[in-house]
Short mmCIF file of C-alpha atoms and ligand atoms in Angstrom, two decimals:
data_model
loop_
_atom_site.label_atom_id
_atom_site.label_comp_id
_atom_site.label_asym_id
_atom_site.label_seq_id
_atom_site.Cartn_x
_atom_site.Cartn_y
_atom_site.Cartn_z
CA UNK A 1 0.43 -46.22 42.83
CA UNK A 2 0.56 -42.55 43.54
CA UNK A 3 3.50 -40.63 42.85
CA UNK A 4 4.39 -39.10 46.16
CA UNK A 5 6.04 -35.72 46.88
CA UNK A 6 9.83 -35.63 47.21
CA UNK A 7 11.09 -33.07 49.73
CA UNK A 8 13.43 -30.23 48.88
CA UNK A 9 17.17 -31.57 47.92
CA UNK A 10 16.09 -35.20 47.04
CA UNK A 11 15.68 -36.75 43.84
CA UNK A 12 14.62 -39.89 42.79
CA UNK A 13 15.90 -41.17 39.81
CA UNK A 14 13.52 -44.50 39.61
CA UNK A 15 14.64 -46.86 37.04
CA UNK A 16 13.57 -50.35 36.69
CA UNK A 17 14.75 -54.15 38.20
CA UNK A 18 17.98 -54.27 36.45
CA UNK A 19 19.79 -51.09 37.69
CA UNK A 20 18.50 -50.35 41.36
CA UNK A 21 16.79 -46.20 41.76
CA UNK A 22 19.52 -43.51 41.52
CA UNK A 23 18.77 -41.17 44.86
CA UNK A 24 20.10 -37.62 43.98
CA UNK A 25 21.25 -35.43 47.39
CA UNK A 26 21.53 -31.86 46.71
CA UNK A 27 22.43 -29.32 48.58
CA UNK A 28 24.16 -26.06 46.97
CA UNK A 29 26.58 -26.67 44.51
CA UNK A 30 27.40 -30.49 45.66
CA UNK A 31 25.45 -33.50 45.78
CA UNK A 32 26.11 -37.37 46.34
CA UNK A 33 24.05 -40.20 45.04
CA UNK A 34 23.00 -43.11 46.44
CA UNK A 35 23.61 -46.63 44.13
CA UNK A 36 24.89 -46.36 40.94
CA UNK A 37 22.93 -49.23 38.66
CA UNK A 38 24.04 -51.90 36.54
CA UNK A 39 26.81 -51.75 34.86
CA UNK A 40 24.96 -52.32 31.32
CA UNK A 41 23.29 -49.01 31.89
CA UNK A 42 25.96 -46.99 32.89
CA UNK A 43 26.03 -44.55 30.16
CA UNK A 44 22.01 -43.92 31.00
CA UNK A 45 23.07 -43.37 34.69
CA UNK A 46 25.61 -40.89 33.14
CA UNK A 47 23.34 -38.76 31.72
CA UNK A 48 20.10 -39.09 34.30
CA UNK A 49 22.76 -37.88 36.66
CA UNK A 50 23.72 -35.22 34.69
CA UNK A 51 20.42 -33.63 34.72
CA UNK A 52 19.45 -34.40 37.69
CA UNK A 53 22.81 -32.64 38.93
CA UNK A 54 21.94 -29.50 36.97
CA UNK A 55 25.44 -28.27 37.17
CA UNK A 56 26.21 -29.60 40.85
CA UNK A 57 29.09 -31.58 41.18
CA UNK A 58 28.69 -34.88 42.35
CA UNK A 59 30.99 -35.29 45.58
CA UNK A 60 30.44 -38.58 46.02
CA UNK A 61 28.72 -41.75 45.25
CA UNK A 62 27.52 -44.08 48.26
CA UNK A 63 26.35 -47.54 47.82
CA UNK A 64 23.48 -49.26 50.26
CA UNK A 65 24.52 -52.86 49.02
CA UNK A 66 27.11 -55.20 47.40
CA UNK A 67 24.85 -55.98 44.13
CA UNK A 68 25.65 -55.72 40.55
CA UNK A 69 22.55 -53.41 40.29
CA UNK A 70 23.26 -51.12 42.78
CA UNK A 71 26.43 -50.58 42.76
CA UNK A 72 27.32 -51.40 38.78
CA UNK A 73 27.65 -47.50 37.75
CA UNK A 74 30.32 -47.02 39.97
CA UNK A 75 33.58 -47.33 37.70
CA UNK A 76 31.84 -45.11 35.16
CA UNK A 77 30.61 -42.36 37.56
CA UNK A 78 33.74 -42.69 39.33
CA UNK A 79 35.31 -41.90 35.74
CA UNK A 80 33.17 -39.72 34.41
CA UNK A 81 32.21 -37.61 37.43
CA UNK A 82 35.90 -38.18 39.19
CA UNK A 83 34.34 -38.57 42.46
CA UNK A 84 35.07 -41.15 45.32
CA UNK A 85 32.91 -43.95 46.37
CA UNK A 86 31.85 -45.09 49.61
CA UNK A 87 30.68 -48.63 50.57
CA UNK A 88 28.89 -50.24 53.77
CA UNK A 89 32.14 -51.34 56.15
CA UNK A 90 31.64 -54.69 55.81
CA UNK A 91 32.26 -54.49 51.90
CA UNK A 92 34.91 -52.17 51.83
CA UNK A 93 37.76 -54.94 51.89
CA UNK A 94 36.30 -57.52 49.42
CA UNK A 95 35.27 -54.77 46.77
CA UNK A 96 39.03 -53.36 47.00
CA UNK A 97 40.47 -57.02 46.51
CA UNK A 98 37.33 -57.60 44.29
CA UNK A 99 36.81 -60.69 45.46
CA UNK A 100 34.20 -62.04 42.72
CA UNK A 101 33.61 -65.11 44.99
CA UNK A 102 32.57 -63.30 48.17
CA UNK A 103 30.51 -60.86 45.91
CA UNK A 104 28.75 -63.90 44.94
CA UNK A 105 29.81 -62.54 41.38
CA UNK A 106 30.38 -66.20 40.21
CA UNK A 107 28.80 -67.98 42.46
CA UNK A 108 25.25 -66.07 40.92
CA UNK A 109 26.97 -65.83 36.75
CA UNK A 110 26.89 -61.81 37.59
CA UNK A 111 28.95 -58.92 35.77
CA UNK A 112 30.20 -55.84 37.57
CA UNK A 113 32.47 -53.46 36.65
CA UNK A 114 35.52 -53.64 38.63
CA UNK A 115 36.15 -50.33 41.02
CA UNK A 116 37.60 -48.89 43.86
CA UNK A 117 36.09 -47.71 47.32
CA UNK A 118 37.90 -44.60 48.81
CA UNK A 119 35.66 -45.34 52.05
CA UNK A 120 33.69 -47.62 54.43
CA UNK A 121 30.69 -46.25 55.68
CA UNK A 122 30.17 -47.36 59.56
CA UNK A 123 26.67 -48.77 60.97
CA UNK A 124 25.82 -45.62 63.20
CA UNK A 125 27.64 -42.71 61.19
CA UNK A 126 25.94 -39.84 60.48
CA UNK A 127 26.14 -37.43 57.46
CA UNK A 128 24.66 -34.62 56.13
CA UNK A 129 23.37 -35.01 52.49
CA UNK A 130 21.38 -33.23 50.45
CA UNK A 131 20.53 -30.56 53.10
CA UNK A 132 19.45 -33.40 56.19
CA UNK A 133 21.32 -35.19 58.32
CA UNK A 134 21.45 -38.87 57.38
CA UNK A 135 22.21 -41.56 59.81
CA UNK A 136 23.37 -45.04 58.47
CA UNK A 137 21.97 -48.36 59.86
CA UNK A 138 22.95 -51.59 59.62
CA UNK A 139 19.91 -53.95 57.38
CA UNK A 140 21.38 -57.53 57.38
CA UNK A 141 19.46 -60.17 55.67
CA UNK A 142 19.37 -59.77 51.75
CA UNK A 143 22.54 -58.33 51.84
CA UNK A 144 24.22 -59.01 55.62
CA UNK A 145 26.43 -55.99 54.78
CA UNK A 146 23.50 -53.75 53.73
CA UNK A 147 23.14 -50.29 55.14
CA UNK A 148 19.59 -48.14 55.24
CA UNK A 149 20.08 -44.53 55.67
CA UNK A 150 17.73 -42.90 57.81
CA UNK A 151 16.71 -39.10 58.15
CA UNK A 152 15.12 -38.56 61.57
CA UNK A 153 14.22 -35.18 60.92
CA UNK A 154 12.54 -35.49 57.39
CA UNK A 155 11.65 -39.04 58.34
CA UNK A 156 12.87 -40.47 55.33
CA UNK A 157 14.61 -43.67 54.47
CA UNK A 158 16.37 -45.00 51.91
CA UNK A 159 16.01 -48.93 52.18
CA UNK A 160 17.86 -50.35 49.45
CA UNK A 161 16.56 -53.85 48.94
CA UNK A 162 15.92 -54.29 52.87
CA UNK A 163 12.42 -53.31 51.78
CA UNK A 164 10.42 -52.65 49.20
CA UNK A 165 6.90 -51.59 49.06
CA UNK A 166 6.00 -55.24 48.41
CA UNK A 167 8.57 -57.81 50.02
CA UNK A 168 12.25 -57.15 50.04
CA UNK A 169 15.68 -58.84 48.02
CA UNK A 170 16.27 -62.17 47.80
CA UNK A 171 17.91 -64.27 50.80
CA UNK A 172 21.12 -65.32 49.29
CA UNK A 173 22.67 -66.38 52.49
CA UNK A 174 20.03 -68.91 52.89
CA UNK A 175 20.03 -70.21 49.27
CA UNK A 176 23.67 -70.40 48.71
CA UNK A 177 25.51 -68.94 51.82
CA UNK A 178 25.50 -69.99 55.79
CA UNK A 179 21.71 -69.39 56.75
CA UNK A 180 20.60 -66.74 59.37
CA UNK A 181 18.64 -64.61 56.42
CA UNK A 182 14.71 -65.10 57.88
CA UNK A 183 16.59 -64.06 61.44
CA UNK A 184 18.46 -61.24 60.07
CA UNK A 185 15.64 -59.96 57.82
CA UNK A 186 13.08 -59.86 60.65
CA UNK A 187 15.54 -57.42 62.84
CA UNK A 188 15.95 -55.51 60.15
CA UNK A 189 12.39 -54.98 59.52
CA UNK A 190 11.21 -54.57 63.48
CA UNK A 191 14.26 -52.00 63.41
CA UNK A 192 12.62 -50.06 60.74
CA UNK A 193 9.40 -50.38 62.32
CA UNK A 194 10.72 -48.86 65.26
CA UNK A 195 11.99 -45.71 63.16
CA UNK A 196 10.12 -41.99 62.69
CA UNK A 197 9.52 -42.86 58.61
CA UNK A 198 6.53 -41.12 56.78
CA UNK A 199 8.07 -41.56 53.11
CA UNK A 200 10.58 -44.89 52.22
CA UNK A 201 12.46 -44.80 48.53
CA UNK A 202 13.32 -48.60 48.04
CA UNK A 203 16.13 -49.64 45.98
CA UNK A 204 13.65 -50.73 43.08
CA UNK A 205 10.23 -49.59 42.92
CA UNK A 206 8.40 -45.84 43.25
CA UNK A 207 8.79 -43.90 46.44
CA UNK A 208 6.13 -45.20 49.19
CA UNK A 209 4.53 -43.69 52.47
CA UNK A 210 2.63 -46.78 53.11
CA UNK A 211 4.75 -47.70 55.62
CA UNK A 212 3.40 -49.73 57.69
CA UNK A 213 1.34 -51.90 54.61
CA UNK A 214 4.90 -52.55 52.88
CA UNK A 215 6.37 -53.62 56.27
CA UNK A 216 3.05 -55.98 57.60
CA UNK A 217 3.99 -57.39 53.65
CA UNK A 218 7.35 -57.99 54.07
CA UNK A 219 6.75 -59.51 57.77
CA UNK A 220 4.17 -61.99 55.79
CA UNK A 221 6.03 -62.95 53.45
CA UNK A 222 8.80 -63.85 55.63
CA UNK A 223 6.19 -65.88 57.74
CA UNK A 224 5.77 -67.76 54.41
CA UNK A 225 9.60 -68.32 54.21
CA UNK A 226 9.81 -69.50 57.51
CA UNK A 227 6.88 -71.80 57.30
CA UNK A 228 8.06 -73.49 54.08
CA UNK A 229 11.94 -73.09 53.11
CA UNK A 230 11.02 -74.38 48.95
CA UNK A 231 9.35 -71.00 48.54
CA UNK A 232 12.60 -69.75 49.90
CA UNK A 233 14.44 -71.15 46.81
CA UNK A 234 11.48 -70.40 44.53
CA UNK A 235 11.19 -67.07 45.05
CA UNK A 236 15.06 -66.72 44.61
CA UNK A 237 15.44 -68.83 41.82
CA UNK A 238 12.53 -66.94 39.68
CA UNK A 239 13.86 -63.30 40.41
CA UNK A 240 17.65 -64.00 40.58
CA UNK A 241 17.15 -66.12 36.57
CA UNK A 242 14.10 -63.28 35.61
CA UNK A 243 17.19 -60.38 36.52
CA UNK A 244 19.30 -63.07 34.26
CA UNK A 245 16.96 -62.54 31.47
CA UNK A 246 16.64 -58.87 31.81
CA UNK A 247 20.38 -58.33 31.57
CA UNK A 248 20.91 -60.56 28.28
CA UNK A 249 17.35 -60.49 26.91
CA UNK A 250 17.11 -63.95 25.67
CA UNK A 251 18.03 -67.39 27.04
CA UNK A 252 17.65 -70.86 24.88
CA UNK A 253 15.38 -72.95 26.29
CA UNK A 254 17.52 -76.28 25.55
CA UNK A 255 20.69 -74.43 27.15
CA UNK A 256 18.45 -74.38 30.47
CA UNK A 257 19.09 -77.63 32.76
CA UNK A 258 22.31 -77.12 32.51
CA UNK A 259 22.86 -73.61 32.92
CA UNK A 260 20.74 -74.24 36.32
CA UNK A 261 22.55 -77.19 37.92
CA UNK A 262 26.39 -75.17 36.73
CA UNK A 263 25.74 -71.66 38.16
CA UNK A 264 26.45 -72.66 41.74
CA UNK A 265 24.00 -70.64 43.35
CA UNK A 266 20.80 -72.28 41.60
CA UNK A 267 22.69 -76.24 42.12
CA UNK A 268 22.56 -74.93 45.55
CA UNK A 269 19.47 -73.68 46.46
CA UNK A 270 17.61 -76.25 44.62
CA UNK A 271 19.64 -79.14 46.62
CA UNK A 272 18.94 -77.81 49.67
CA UNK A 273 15.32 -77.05 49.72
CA UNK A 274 13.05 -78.19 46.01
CA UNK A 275 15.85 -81.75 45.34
CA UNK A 276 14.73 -81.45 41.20
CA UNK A 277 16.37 -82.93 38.71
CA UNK A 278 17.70 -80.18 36.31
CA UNK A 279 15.75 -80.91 33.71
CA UNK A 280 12.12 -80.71 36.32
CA UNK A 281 13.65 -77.29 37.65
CA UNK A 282 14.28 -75.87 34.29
CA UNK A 283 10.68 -76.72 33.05
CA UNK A 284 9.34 -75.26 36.29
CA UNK A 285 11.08 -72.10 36.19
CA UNK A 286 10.28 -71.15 32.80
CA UNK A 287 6.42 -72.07 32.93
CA UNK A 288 6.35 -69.65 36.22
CA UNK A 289 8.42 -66.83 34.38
CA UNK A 290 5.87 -67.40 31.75
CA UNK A 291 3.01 -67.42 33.78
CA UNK A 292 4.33 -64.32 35.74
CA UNK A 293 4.49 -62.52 32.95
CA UNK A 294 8.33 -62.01 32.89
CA UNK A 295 9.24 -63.78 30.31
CA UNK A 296 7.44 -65.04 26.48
CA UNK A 297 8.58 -68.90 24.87
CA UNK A 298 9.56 -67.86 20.68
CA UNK A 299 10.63 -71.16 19.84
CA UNK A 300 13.26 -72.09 21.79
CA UNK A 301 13.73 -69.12 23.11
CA UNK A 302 12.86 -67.53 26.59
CA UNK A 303 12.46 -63.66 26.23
CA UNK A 304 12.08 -61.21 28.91
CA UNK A 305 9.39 -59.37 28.05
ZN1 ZN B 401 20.35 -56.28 46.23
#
């Protein structure tokens, strides 16, 4: 994929699947940025931020989505840097009580360092950052708090994990919460379809103007979801465990059925739409992670690779 020009006052600080890009907004001597990683690579966010300030000082940090990998940097910018942190609305409350239920922190075996929002940001508000006026919409469906921010007149938008250049975040309300994901997701996308957008930069992933290819993607693969709900579960299961295996780099193989039927959210989804046994889910999961090239068998040992 070609790397694609950024325009003036925004940088993209693209990292990889466990801490979500950092999106640097410049304009004179202030700047905010947009997700904050994983907490395990705070002290890289640190100093990527650093440079990418260049002497700026970061005003505030903003967060698209409730997810250990976007918004995991947060205590440690908001110590390092001193600067507030703003979350979508429907967030604001359960990260100030940090609710580690309703962040699906246990329900999904997830660290995150504990921090405090100074504000909500409202569906609809607009904002200049980084020298362009930003407008923030509401992108149920991966996240149903998620917020996209827009930029009409530089047509840019940052999607978070509403959409990526290939597919979009996993549909955790439908493997562990109420349902309504598939519904949610396809507003989100036909609302982004409907936007002026020549240039998106996705939560994970390089900076993409193919557009309209990423969304006709992420429409088919919801098509696929809709049609058959195990793929649902399978597609969750393999990149919700593969982010597992990125954050502690090693997982024993024997340990495996019953890691998968304790961590509520995997019991959950496979109930509802694959019915395994523990022991038929955990040999399926690693042969795909193997076979996806995600992870390598040492022994017995699963490594990401
Ligand atoms: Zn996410």
């Amino acid at each position: 994929m070609s790397r694609v020009a950024l325009p003036a006052g925004i940088q993209v600080l693209e990292r990889g699947w466990l801490s979500a890009n950092n999106v640097v907004l410049t304009e004179g001597g202030g700047a905010v940025v947009v997700d904050s990683g994983h907490c395990h690579h705070a002290e890289q966010t640190v100093d990527l931020l650093r440079d990418a300030l260049d002497g700026a000082t970061l005003d505030e940090v903003v967060c698209t989505h409730g997810h250990v990998d976007h918004m995991g940097g947060n205590a440690r910018l908001q110590a390092v840097f001193g600067c507030p942190v703003a979350v979508p609305e429907g967030l604001f409350e359960r990260v100030n009580r940090w609710d580690e239920e309703a962040l699906l922190l246990r329900a999904t075996d997830q660290q995150g360092d504990r921090f405090t929002a100074a504000r909500a940001v409202r569906a609809g508000e607009r904002r200049a950052m980084g020298g362009y006026e930003w407008v923030a919409l509401p992108a149920p469906g991966h996240d149903m708090d998620a917020l996209v921010f827009h930029a009409p007149d530089a047509r840019v938008l940052i999607s978070g994990d509403a959409l990526w250049r290939d597919g979009f975040g996993i549909l955790f309300v439908e493997l562990y919460g109420e349902g309504g994901g598939i519904e949610a997701t396809r507003q989100t996308l036909e609302a982004i379809a409907r936007l002026p957008v020549d240039l998106v930069i996705p939560g994970h992933g390089a900076p993409f103007v193919e557009v309209d290819e990423a969304l006709e993607a992420a429409f088919a693969r919801l098509r696929a979801f809709e049609e058959d709900g195990a793929r649902i579960a399978r597609n969750g299961i393999r990149a919700l465990f593969a982010f597992r295996l990125m954050e502690q780099r090693a997982f024993t193989l024997d340990d495996l059925p019953d890691y998968l039927d304790r961590v509520p959210i995997y019991r959950e989804a496979n109930r509802r739409f694959l019915g395994l046994s523990p022991d038929a889910l955990a040999s399926w999961l690693q042969a795909d992670l193997v076979r996806a090239g995600v992870a390598r068998r040492e022994g017995d040992l699963l490594h990401a690779t």
